[in-house]
Short mmCIF file of C-alpha atoms (C1' of nucleotides) in Angstrom, two decimals:
data_model
loop_
_atom_site.label_atom_id
_atom_site.label_comp_id
_atom_site.label_asym_id
_atom_site.label_seq_id
_atom_site.Cartn_x
_atom_site.Cartn_y
_atom_site.Cartn_z
CA UNK F 1 -12.00 5.73 -26.05
CA UNK F 2 -8.89 3.87 -25.02
CA UNK F 3 -9.66 2.84 -21.30
CA UNK F 4 -6.84 0.54 -21.25
CA UNK F 5 -4.25 2.92 -22.70
CA UNK F 6 -4.97 5.28 -19.75
CA UNK F 7 -4.36 2.60 -17.00
CA UNK F 8 -1.60 1.54 -19.04
CA UNK F 9 -0.05 5.08 -19.16
CA UNK F 10 -0.73 5.60 -15.56
CA UNK F 11 1.00 2.69 -14.72
CA UNK F 12 4.05 3.22 -16.78
CA UNK F 13 4.33 6.46 -15.56
CA UNK F 14 4.33 4.94 -11.60
CA UNK F 15 7.03 2.70 -13.03
CA UNK F 16 9.11 5.78 -14.13
CA UNK F 17 8.80 8.08 -11.19
CA UNK F 18 9.08 5.60 -8.61
CA UNK F 19 12.06 4.29 -10.08
CA UNK F 20 13.70 7.89 -10.15
CA UNK F 21 12.19 9.08 -6.66
CA UNK F 22 11.41 6.42 -4.83
CA UNK F 23 7.49 5.51 -3.52
CA UNK F 24 7.51 8.39 -1.11
CA UNK F 25 9.43 10.64 -3.80
CA UNK F 26 6.80 9.98 -6.43
CA UNK F 27 3.86 11.93 -5.70
CA UNK F 28 0.43 11.18 -7.51
CA UNK F 29 0.37 14.88 -9.20
CA UNK F 30 3.66 14.17 -10.94
CA UNK F 31 2.46 11.05 -11.93
CA UNK F 32 -0.90 11.90 -13.43
CA UNK F 33 1.13 14.39 -15.04
CA UNK F 34 3.61 12.38 -16.60
CA UNK F 35 1.00 9.96 -17.95
CA UNK F 36 -1.08 13.08 -19.28
CA UNK F 37 -4.02 12.84 -17.08
CA UNK F 38 -5.58 14.71 -14.38
CA UNK F 39 -4.93 13.53 -10.89
CA UNK F 40 -8.54 12.37 -10.43
CA UNK F 41 -8.33 10.11 -13.08
CA UNK F 42 -5.73 8.18 -10.92
CA UNK F 43 -7.36 8.11 -8.26
CA UNK F 44 -10.62 7.13 -10.04
CA UNK F 45 -8.55 4.27 -11.80
CA UNK F 46 -6.78 2.96 -8.47
CA UNK F 47 -8.15 4.24 -5.58
CA UNK F 48 -5.23 5.03 -3.93
CA UNK F 49 -1.44 5.51 -4.27
CA UNK F 50 -0.46 2.17 -2.45
CA UNK F 51 -3.03 0.34 -4.63
CA UNK F 52 -1.47 1.76 -7.30
CA UNK F 53 1.84 1.01 -6.61
CA UNK F 54 0.52 -2.65 -5.49
CA UNK F 55 -1.03 -2.88 -9.04
CA UNK F 56 2.12 -1.77 -10.96
CA UNK F 57 3.84 -4.87 -8.59
CA UNK F 58 0.93 -7.75 -9.56
CA UNK F 59 0.75 -6.53 -13.49
CA UNK F 60 3.96 -7.09 -13.72
CA UNK F 61 5.76 -10.41 -15.30
CA UNK F 62 9.76 -10.95 -15.25
CA UNK F 63 9.07 -13.88 -17.46
CA UNK F 64 12.13 -15.73 -17.13
CA UNK F 65 13.39 -16.15 -20.44
CA UNK F 66 16.21 -18.47 -18.85
CA UNK F 67 14.21 -21.43 -18.60
CA UNK F 68 12.91 -21.27 -22.53
CA UNK F 69 16.88 -20.60 -23.45
CA UNK F 70 17.76 -24.08 -21.75
CA UNK F 71 16.62 -25.94 -24.49
CA UNK F 72 18.93 -24.15 -26.71
CA UNK F 73 22.26 -24.58 -25.32
CA UNK F 74 22.47 -28.12 -26.20
CA UNK F 75 24.98 -28.00 -29.08
CA UNK F 76 27.15 -25.52 -27.40
CA UNK F 77 30.22 -25.97 -24.86
CA UNK F 78 29.80 -25.03 -21.40
CA UNK F 79 31.34 -22.06 -21.78
CA UNK F 80 29.49 -21.02 -25.04
CA UNK F 81 26.42 -21.77 -22.93
CA UNK F 82 27.32 -19.83 -19.99
CA UNK F 83 28.02 -16.55 -22.29
CA UNK F 84 24.76 -17.04 -23.73
CA UNK F 85 22.85 -17.31 -20.64
CA UNK F 86 24.71 -14.53 -19.34
CA UNK F 87 24.34 -12.05 -21.64
CA UNK F 88 20.36 -12.46 -22.17
CA UNK F 89 20.45 -12.41 -18.06
CA UNK F 90 21.77 -9.11 -18.24
CA UNK F 91 19.50 -8.20 -21.61
CA UNK F 92 16.60 -8.89 -19.30
CA UNK F 93 17.44 -6.98 -16.50
CA UNK F 94 18.20 -3.72 -18.37
CA UNK F 95 14.96 -4.26 -20.25
CA UNK F 96 13.45 -4.07 -16.53
CA UNK F 97 15.59 -1.78 -15.30
CA UNK F 98 13.31 0.27 -13.61
CA UNK F 99 11.63 -2.36 -11.95
CA UNK F 100 15.21 -3.66 -10.79
CA UNK F 101 15.50 -0.29 -9.48
CA UNK F 102 12.67 -0.27 -7.56
CA UNK F 103 12.57 -3.52 -6.18
CA UNK F 104 16.77 -2.96 -5.21
CA UNK F 105 15.84 0.31 -3.36
CA UNK F 106 12.44 -0.09 -1.92
CA UNK F 107 12.63 -3.69 -0.44
CA UNK F 108 13.08 -3.11 2.91
CA UNK F 109 11.32 0.43 3.34
CA UNK F 110 8.25 -0.98 1.59
CA UNK F 111 7.88 -4.60 2.82
CA UNK F 112 4.47 -5.50 2.28
CA UNK F 113 4.45 -7.24 -1.15
CA UNK F 114 7.26 -6.03 -3.10
CA UNK F 115 8.90 -8.90 -1.15
CA UNK F 116 7.07 -11.28 -3.02
CA UNK F 117 7.86 -10.38 -6.72
CA UNK F 118 11.83 -9.89 -5.78
CA UNK F 119 11.95 -13.30 -3.96
CA UNK F 120 9.90 -15.26 -6.47
CA UNK F 121 12.26 -13.37 -9.28
CA UNK F 122 15.49 -14.34 -7.65
CA UNK F 123 14.05 -17.80 -6.43
CA UNK F 124 13.26 -18.74 -9.59
CA UNK F 125 16.61 -17.56 -11.43
CA UNK F 126 18.55 -19.54 -8.69
CA UNK F 127 16.65 -23.20 -8.95
CA UNK F 128 16.70 -22.83 -13.14
CA UNK F 129 20.44 -22.12 -12.99
CA UNK F 130 20.88 -24.68 -10.14
CA UNK F 131 19.19 -27.27 -12.08
CA UNK F 132 21.18 -26.48 -15.06
CA UNK F 133 24.40 -26.66 -13.09
CA UNK F 134 23.43 -29.98 -11.73
CA UNK F 135 22.96 -31.18 -14.94
CA UNK F 136 26.41 -30.11 -15.83
CA UNK F 137 27.65 -31.97 -12.93
CA UNK F 138 26.02 -35.16 -13.68
CA UNK F 139 27.76 -35.08 -17.18
CA UNK F 140 31.05 -34.72 -15.51
CA UNK F 141 31.57 -30.86 -16.48
CA UNK F 142 31.16 -29.52 -13.32
CA UNK F 143 33.41 -30.37 -10.33
CA UNK F 144 31.92 -33.04 -7.95
CA UNK F 145 32.59 -31.51 -4.69
CA UNK F 146 30.87 -27.92 -5.22
CA UNK F 147 27.28 -27.48 -4.58
CA UNK F 148 24.67 -26.38 -7.67
CA UNK F 149 23.19 -24.20 -5.74
CA UNK F 150 26.43 -22.19 -4.37
CA UNK F 151 27.64 -22.07 -8.18
CA UNK F 152 24.29 -20.47 -9.13
CA UNK F 153 24.25 -18.24 -6.34
CA UNK F 154 27.83 -17.16 -7.47
CA UNK F 155 26.73 -17.03 -11.00
CA UNK F 156 23.92 -14.88 -10.43
CA UNK F 157 25.22 -12.32 -8.29
CA UNK F 158 28.23 -11.40 -10.34
CA UNK F 159 26.08 -11.03 -13.18
CA UNK F 160 23.57 -8.73 -10.97
CA UNK F 161 26.62 -6.78 -9.41
CA UNK F 162 27.85 -6.14 -12.91
CA UNK F 163 24.74 -4.83 -14.00
CA UNK F 164 24.28 -2.80 -11.16
CA UNK F 165 27.37 -1.43 -11.36
CA UNK F 166 27.41 -0.51 -14.75
CA UNK F 167 23.51 0.34 -15.24
CA UNK F 168 22.52 1.79 -12.07
CA UNK F 169 25.30 3.70 -10.48
CA UNK F 170 26.41 5.06 -13.82
CA UNK F 171 24.33 6.95 -15.80
CA UNK F 172 25.93 6.06 -19.07
CA UNK F 173 24.80 2.31 -19.59
CA UNK F 174 26.68 -0.68 -21.11
CA UNK F 175 27.77 -0.74 -24.47
CA UNK F 176 27.32 -3.81 -26.59
CA UNK F 177 30.93 -4.94 -27.31
CA UNK F 178 32.40 -4.01 -24.01
CA UNK F 179 29.76 -5.99 -22.11
CA UNK F 180 30.61 -8.78 -24.40
CA UNK F 181 34.40 -8.69 -23.69
CA UNK F 182 33.80 -8.28 -19.95
CA UNK F 183 31.04 -10.98 -19.75
CA UNK F 184 33.45 -13.39 -21.20
CA UNK F 185 36.17 -12.34 -18.40
CA UNK F 186 33.89 -13.07 -15.93
CA UNK F 187 33.16 -16.48 -17.22
CA UNK F 188 36.44 -17.08 -17.85
CA UNK F 189 37.17 -16.77 -14.25
CA UNK F 190 33.94 -18.14 -13.11
CA UNK F 191 34.62 -21.37 -14.99
CA UNK F 192 38.50 -21.76 -14.77
CA UNK F 193 38.95 -19.90 -11.45
CA UNK F 194 41.96 -17.35 -10.34
CA UNK F 195 44.80 -20.00 -9.23
CA UNK F 196 47.26 -20.77 -11.33
CA UNK F 197 47.68 -24.35 -12.44
CA UNK F 198 50.21 -24.04 -15.04
CA UNK F 199 52.85 -25.57 -12.70
CA UNK Q 1 26.36 19.56 30.14
CA UNK Q 2 26.86 16.90 27.40
CA UNK Q 3 27.21 18.86 24.45
CA UNK Q 4 28.60 16.33 22.45
CA UNK Q 5 26.29 13.62 23.61
CA UNK Q 6 23.20 15.05 22.18
CA UNK Q 7 24.68 15.69 18.41
CA UNK Q 8 25.96 12.42 18.78
CA UNK Q 9 22.53 10.77 19.69
CA UNK Q 10 20.87 12.85 17.36
CA UNK Q 11 23.30 11.22 14.43
CA UNK Q 12 22.77 7.83 15.78
CA UNK Q 13 19.28 8.36 15.65
CA UNK Q 14 19.35 9.52 12.31
CA UNK Q 15 21.49 6.74 10.95
CA UNK Q 16 18.68 3.84 12.71
CA UNK Q 17 15.94 5.96 11.19
CA UNK Q 18 17.09 6.65 7.80
CA UNK Q 19 18.57 3.26 7.15
CA UNK Q 20 14.97 1.76 8.17
CA UNK Q 21 12.55 4.32 6.75
CA UNK Q 22 14.55 6.13 4.06
CA UNK Q 23 15.60 9.64 3.92
CA UNK Q 24 11.90 10.80 3.04
CA UNK Q 25 10.16 8.40 5.43
CA UNK Q 26 12.35 9.76 8.39
CA UNK Q 27 10.85 12.27 9.96
CA UNK Q 28 12.63 15.06 12.45
CA UNK Q 29 10.09 14.64 14.98
CA UNK Q 30 10.68 10.86 15.34
CA UNK Q 31 14.34 11.35 14.61
CA UNK Q 32 14.53 13.74 17.98
CA UNK Q 33 11.99 11.20 19.92
CA UNK Q 34 14.35 8.52 19.12
CA UNK Q 35 17.64 10.40 20.19
CA UNK Q 36 15.71 11.61 23.52
CA UNK Q 37 15.50 15.58 22.41
CA UNK Q 38 12.95 17.98 21.30
CA UNK Q 39 12.68 18.50 17.36
CA UNK Q 40 13.64 21.91 18.03
CA UNK Q 41 16.74 20.77 19.40
CA UNK Q 42 17.60 18.67 16.50
CA UNK Q 43 17.20 22.03 14.38
CA UNK Q 44 19.27 23.89 16.84
CA UNK Q 45 22.12 21.63 16.13
CA UNK Q 46 22.08 21.22 12.46
CA UNK Q 47 19.60 24.03 10.83
CA UNK Q 48 17.59 21.75 8.32
CA UNK Q 49 17.23 18.05 8.30
CA UNK Q 50 19.37 17.83 5.00
CA UNK Q 51 22.23 19.17 6.89
CA UNK Q 52 21.82 16.58 9.19
CA UNK Q 53 22.01 13.81 7.03
CA UNK Q 54 25.11 15.37 5.14
CA UNK Q 55 26.82 15.70 8.33
CA UNK Q 56 25.95 12.29 9.19
CA UNK Q 57 27.25 11.46 6.00
CA UNK Q 58 30.53 13.51 6.29
CA UNK Q 59 31.13 12.17 9.77
CA UNK Q 60 30.99 8.63 8.24
CA UNK Q 61 34.42 6.70 8.53
CA UNK Q 62 34.56 3.83 6.71
CA UNK Q 63 38.47 2.88 7.98
CA UNK Q 64 39.16 -0.11 5.90
CA UNK Q 65 40.71 -2.24 7.91
CA UNK Q 66 41.42 -4.08 4.47
CA UNK Q 67 44.71 -2.12 4.01
CA UNK Q 68 46.25 -2.64 7.76
CA UNK Q 69 45.27 -6.64 7.46
CA UNK Q 70 47.55 -6.93 4.69
CA UNK Q 71 50.83 -7.14 6.07
CA UNK Q 72 49.32 -10.00 8.17
CA UNK Q 73 49.06 -12.40 5.02
CA UNK Q 74 52.34 -13.09 4.76
CA UNK Q 75 52.70 -16.28 6.28
CA UNK Q 76 49.43 -17.60 5.10
CA UNK Q 77 48.80 -19.32 1.72
CA UNK Q 78 46.61 -17.58 -0.50
CA UNK Q 79 43.42 -19.35 0.06
CA UNK Q 80 43.92 -18.74 4.07
CA UNK Q 81 44.55 -14.96 3.09
CA UNK Q 82 41.51 -14.61 1.14
CA UNK Q 83 39.08 -16.29 3.63
CA UNK Q 84 40.47 -13.72 6.30
CA UNK Q 85 40.09 -11.08 3.80
CA UNK Q 86 36.56 -12.31 3.36
CA UNK Q 87 35.61 -12.40 7.03
CA UNK Q 88 36.73 -9.38 7.91
CA UNK Q 89 35.33 -7.38 5.01
CA UNK Q 90 31.97 -9.36 5.94
CA UNK Q 91 32.19 -8.48 9.45
CA UNK Q 92 33.12 -4.50 9.03
CA UNK Q 93 29.97 -4.50 6.89
CA UNK Q 94 27.89 -6.26 9.50
CA UNK Q 95 29.06 -3.80 11.74
CA UNK Q 96 28.20 -0.67 9.47
CA UNK Q 97 25.35 -2.56 8.29
CA UNK Q 98 22.64 0.73 8.71
CA UNK Q 99 25.04 2.78 6.40
CA UNK Q 100 25.56 0.16 4.27
CA UNK Q 101 21.80 0.23 3.82
CA UNK Q 102 21.50 3.84 3.55
CA UNK Q 103 24.22 3.83 0.53
CA UNK Q 104 22.25 1.03 -0.96
CA UNK Q 105 18.66 2.23 -1.28
CA UNK Q 106 19.53 5.56 -1.58
CA UNK Q 107 22.12 6.12 -3.91
CA UNK Q 108 20.00 6.78 -6.90
CA UNK Q 109 17.33 9.01 -5.57
CA UNK Q 110 19.79 11.27 -3.16
CA UNK Q 111 22.44 12.11 -5.39
CA UNK Q 112 24.32 14.93 -3.89
CA UNK Q 113 26.88 13.66 -1.82
CA UNK Q 114 25.90 10.18 -0.45
CA UNK Q 115 27.44 8.96 -4.00
CA UNK Q 116 30.92 10.56 -2.77
CA UNK Q 117 30.74 8.29 0.18
CA UNK Q 118 29.76 5.55 -1.41
CA UNK Q 119 32.02 5.54 -4.60
CA UNK Q 120 35.05 6.47 -2.24
CA UNK Q 121 34.63 2.98 -0.24
CA UNK Q 122 33.91 0.96 -3.33
CA UNK Q 123 36.82 2.34 -5.10
CA UNK Q 124 39.19 1.92 -2.18
CA UNK Q 125 38.30 -1.24 -1.65
CA UNK Q 126 38.72 -2.12 -5.32
CA UNK Q 127 41.62 -0.73 -5.86
CA UNK Q 128 43.49 -2.31 -2.59
CA UNK Q 129 42.19 -5.97 -3.64
CA UNK Q 130 43.34 -4.97 -7.22
CA UNK Q 131 46.82 -4.30 -5.82
CA UNK Q 132 46.91 -7.66 -3.58
CA UNK Q 133 45.92 -9.88 -6.57
CA UNK Q 134 48.59 -7.99 -8.63
CA UNK Q 135 50.71 -9.11 -6.02
CA UNK Q 136 49.97 -12.45 -6.16
CA UNK Q 137 49.86 -12.48 -9.93
CA UNK Q 138 53.29 -11.60 -9.86
CA UNK Q 139 54.31 -14.02 -7.38
CA UNK Q 140 52.98 -16.75 -10.18
CA UNK Q 141 50.02 -17.35 -7.56
CA UNK Q 142 47.60 -16.19 -10.03
CA UNK Q 143 46.69 -17.02 -13.51
CA UNK Q 144 48.98 -14.40 -15.87
CA UNK Q 145 45.92 -13.85 -18.21
CA UNK Q 146 43.20 -12.60 -16.09
CA UNK Q 147 43.17 -8.96 -14.85
CA UNK Q 148 43.46 -7.98 -11.08
CA UNK Q 149 41.07 -5.39 -11.71
CA UNK Q 150 38.44 -7.92 -12.76
CA UNK Q 151 39.48 -10.17 -10.21
CA UNK Q 152 38.83 -7.93 -7.54
CA UNK Q 153 35.45 -6.68 -8.58
CA UNK Q 154 34.46 -10.11 -8.66
CA UNK Q 155 35.80 -10.94 -5.48
CA UNK Q 156 33.95 -8.45 -3.87
CA UNK Q 157 30.66 -8.67 -5.80
CA UNK Q 158 30.33 -12.08 -4.42
CA UNK Q 159 30.89 -11.02 -0.99
CA UNK Q 160 28.50 -8.13 -0.96
CA UNK Q 161 26.05 -9.83 -2.54
CA UNK Q 162 26.14 -12.82 -0.08
CA UNK Q 163 26.26 -10.15 2.59
CA UNK Q 164 23.27 -8.21 1.22
CA UNK Q 165 21.24 -11.53 1.11
CA UNK Q 166 22.13 -12.89 4.16
CA UNK Q 167 22.06 -9.85 6.17
CA UNK Q 168 19.72 -7.45 4.85
CA UNK Q 169 17.17 -9.48 2.90
CA UNK Q 170 16.60 -11.77 5.67
CA UNK Q 171 15.98 -10.56 8.99
CA UNK Q 172 17.72 -13.44 10.97
CA UNK Q 173 21.44 -12.11 10.34
CA UNK Q 174 24.31 -14.43 9.69
CA UNK Q 175 25.37 -17.25 12.02
CA UNK Q 176 29.32 -17.14 12.51
CA UNK Q 177 29.97 -20.80 11.88
CA UNK Q 178 27.78 -20.94 8.88
CA UNK Q 179 29.24 -17.99 7.61
CA UNK Q 180 32.24 -19.47 7.95
CA UNK Q 181 31.33 -22.68 5.71
CA UNK Q 182 30.07 -20.58 3.10
CA UNK Q 183 33.04 -18.12 3.02
CA UNK Q 184 35.31 -21.22 2.29
CA UNK Q 185 32.76 -22.52 -0.20
CA UNK Q 186 32.90 -19.50 -2.29
CA UNK Q 187 36.28 -18.87 -1.96
CA UNK Q 188 37.14 -22.22 -3.30
CA UNK Q 189 34.91 -21.41 -6.33
CA UNK Q 190 36.28 -18.16 -6.60
CA UNK Q 191 40.03 -19.90 -6.81
CA UNK Q 192 39.76 -23.25 -8.47
CA UNK Q 193 36.62 -22.31 -10.81
CA UNK Q 194 33.85 -24.68 -11.29
CA UNK Q 195 35.12 -26.75 -14.53
CA UNK Q 196 36.00 -30.21 -13.72
CA UNK Q 197 39.52 -30.75 -14.69
CA UNK Q 198 39.90 -34.20 -13.36
CA UNK Q 199 40.28 -36.33 -16.63
"C1'" DT C 1 25.46 34.83 43.03
"C1'" DT C 2 25.02 36.21 38.68
"C1'" DT C 3 25.36 34.83 33.91
"C1'" DT C 4 25.56 31.95 30.24
"C1'" DC C 5 23.92 28.41 27.50
"C1'" DA C 6 21.79 23.87 26.34
"C1'" DT C 7 17.76 22.40 26.18
"C1'" DG C 8 12.33 22.30 27.13
"C1'" DT C 9 7.63 23.71 26.41
"C1'" DA C 10 3.98 25.30 23.37
"C1'" DA C 11 1.85 26.79 20.00
"C1'" DG C 12 1.68 27.35 15.11
"C1'" DC C 13 3.12 28.57 10.14
"C1'" DA C 14 3.09 27.46 5.32
"C1'" DG C 15 3.35 24.15 2.05
"C1'" DG C 16 2.84 19.73 0.09
"C1'" DC C 17 0.53 15.63 0.21
"C1'" DA C 18 -3.08 11.74 -0.71
"C1'" DC C 19 -7.60 12.17 -1.70
"C1'" DT C 20 -12.38 14.09 -2.22
"C1'" DT C 21 -16.90 16.49 -3.72
"C1'" DA C 22 -19.69 18.54 -7.58
"C1'" DC C 23 -20.34 19.58 -11.92
"C1'" DA C 24 -18.99 20.22 -16.88
"C1'" DT C 25 -17.24 17.96 -21.25
"C1'" DT C 26 -16.94 14.90 -24.70
"C1'" DA C 27 -16.77 11.21 -27.64
"C1'" DG C 28 -18.83 6.62 -29.15
"C1'" DC C 29 -22.89 3.99 -29.71
"C1'" DG C 30 -27.53 2.33 -30.03
"C1'" DC B 1 -30.38 12.10 -31.44
"C1'" DG B 2 -30.14 10.88 -26.70
"C1'" DC B 3 -27.26 7.60 -23.39
"C1'" DT B 4 -23.22 6.37 -21.13
"C1'" DA B 5 -18.68 6.14 -19.96
"C1'" DA B 6 -14.29 7.90 -19.42
"C1'" DT B 7 -12.30 12.74 -18.50
"C1'" DG B 8 -11.36 17.30 -17.54
"C1'" DT B 9 -12.19 21.33 -14.35
"C1'" DA B 10 -11.97 23.90 -9.82
"C1'" DA B 11 -11.87 24.00 -5.41
"C1'" DG B 12 -10.91 21.96 -1.17
"C1'" DT B 13 -10.37 19.56 3.02
"C1'" DG B 14 -7.50 17.30 6.69
"C1'" DC B 15 -3.46 15.83 7.73
"C1'" DC B 16 1.72 15.53 8.06
"C1'" DT B 17 5.87 17.71 7.25
"C1'" DG B 18 10.01 20.93 7.96
"C1'" DC B 19 10.94 24.52 10.34
"C1'" DT B 20 9.97 28.93 13.46
"C1'" DT B 21 9.05 31.74 17.36
"C1'" DA B 22 8.87 33.37 21.90
"C1'" DC B 23 9.28 32.20 26.52
"C1'" DA B 24 10.82 29.23 30.63
"C1'" DT B 25 14.05 25.89 33.06
"C1'" DG B 26 18.00 24.48 35.36
"C1'" DA B 27 22.80 23.60 35.51
"C1'" DA B 28 27.48 24.90 35.16
"C1'" DA B 29 30.94 28.28 34.91
"C1'" DA B 30 32.12 33.04 36.06
#
DNA sequence: TTTTCATGTAAGCAGGCACTTACATTAGCG
DNA sequence: CGCTAATGTAAGTGCCTGCTTACATGAAAA
């Protein structure tokens, strides 16, 4: 008997359906059916719909690979480094698309602990990036008169909004070649700004 | 008898409750109560919950004041102009906060015509800003090798994300003085970039 | 004054929901 | 084989939801 399997399949089904229909729109019947089990099995495992959802959130790890990535950036130019970070960030979001969608749409309506997961993720990303930018600043590669914190925020905002507009809003999804081109364009603007200096 | 009043109050109550609890979480009973009428009156006016929601969306105008604003920008430096645009944009979002919240969270779950309203709004903002940046580019005030379309997107993404993180996620809301300071910081980075050129 | 029209009161219906109870089945393990 | 533990079948409970029906009220328009 594969006890673990059932629970796992239920959690996956929950993730899928809630990301598609929202917490209130996803019924326990449908979740169970999607997982290939009876509704009763769902309740035997989790007790209630809310506990199921909380366990889904709790079981979730965003494993910010950003930190692991930073040592690899040493030999690269800051432009190359930011491109690499951006690409990895976007791919992580794409992989976790369903959960990202949930956190995005349920944040305001389902206050209890979804906020914790979300805030933790955002905060970790921000501080990691801010630390990286602070390093660049110390090396003289970043303007002295801007704050690493705001720099980090704007970097992530642009990437996240790009992800949302491409992946969540459009059904098509991002094509890799197009994505890389646009990442390059975004990072170019992010680094060099928009103002014309050639005079 | 104030026929118009009742309908208007119902629409306002719908806006408020759906923005707080989502479409599925807001009940017709509660909406009617919030509007100070009987549930029956709600159904006499709108026939069904879905029609009520659609009428809310249809009745809604985002009146993009961006277009009206553009003539006023003539004497200003591009930095001042962008700051003015940004401030107005953020204030519009704040005024329409409830509807913005709805479009944000219900977009993927309530597909039918909420997308139209949202897409129309986004598209209008983007094209207006892109046209403005194209003008700047012709005047030689914007780098030649970046696309006005992407520039416009990034500009709006940063502002929108800022709004979301300040206004929607935190309960406190934006304080005007802090907002102005941060807008200046964001536009500085947006215009001058992040890279250190002083060598 | 009589009519009309927006609203209210009250009761309820049918369906879906989360969740439960009682009992049967199946498969692996000692 | 017999025991245990996970799952299934089936029926149902109580609650809430969107929505309806029948009748009453009250104020403005005729």
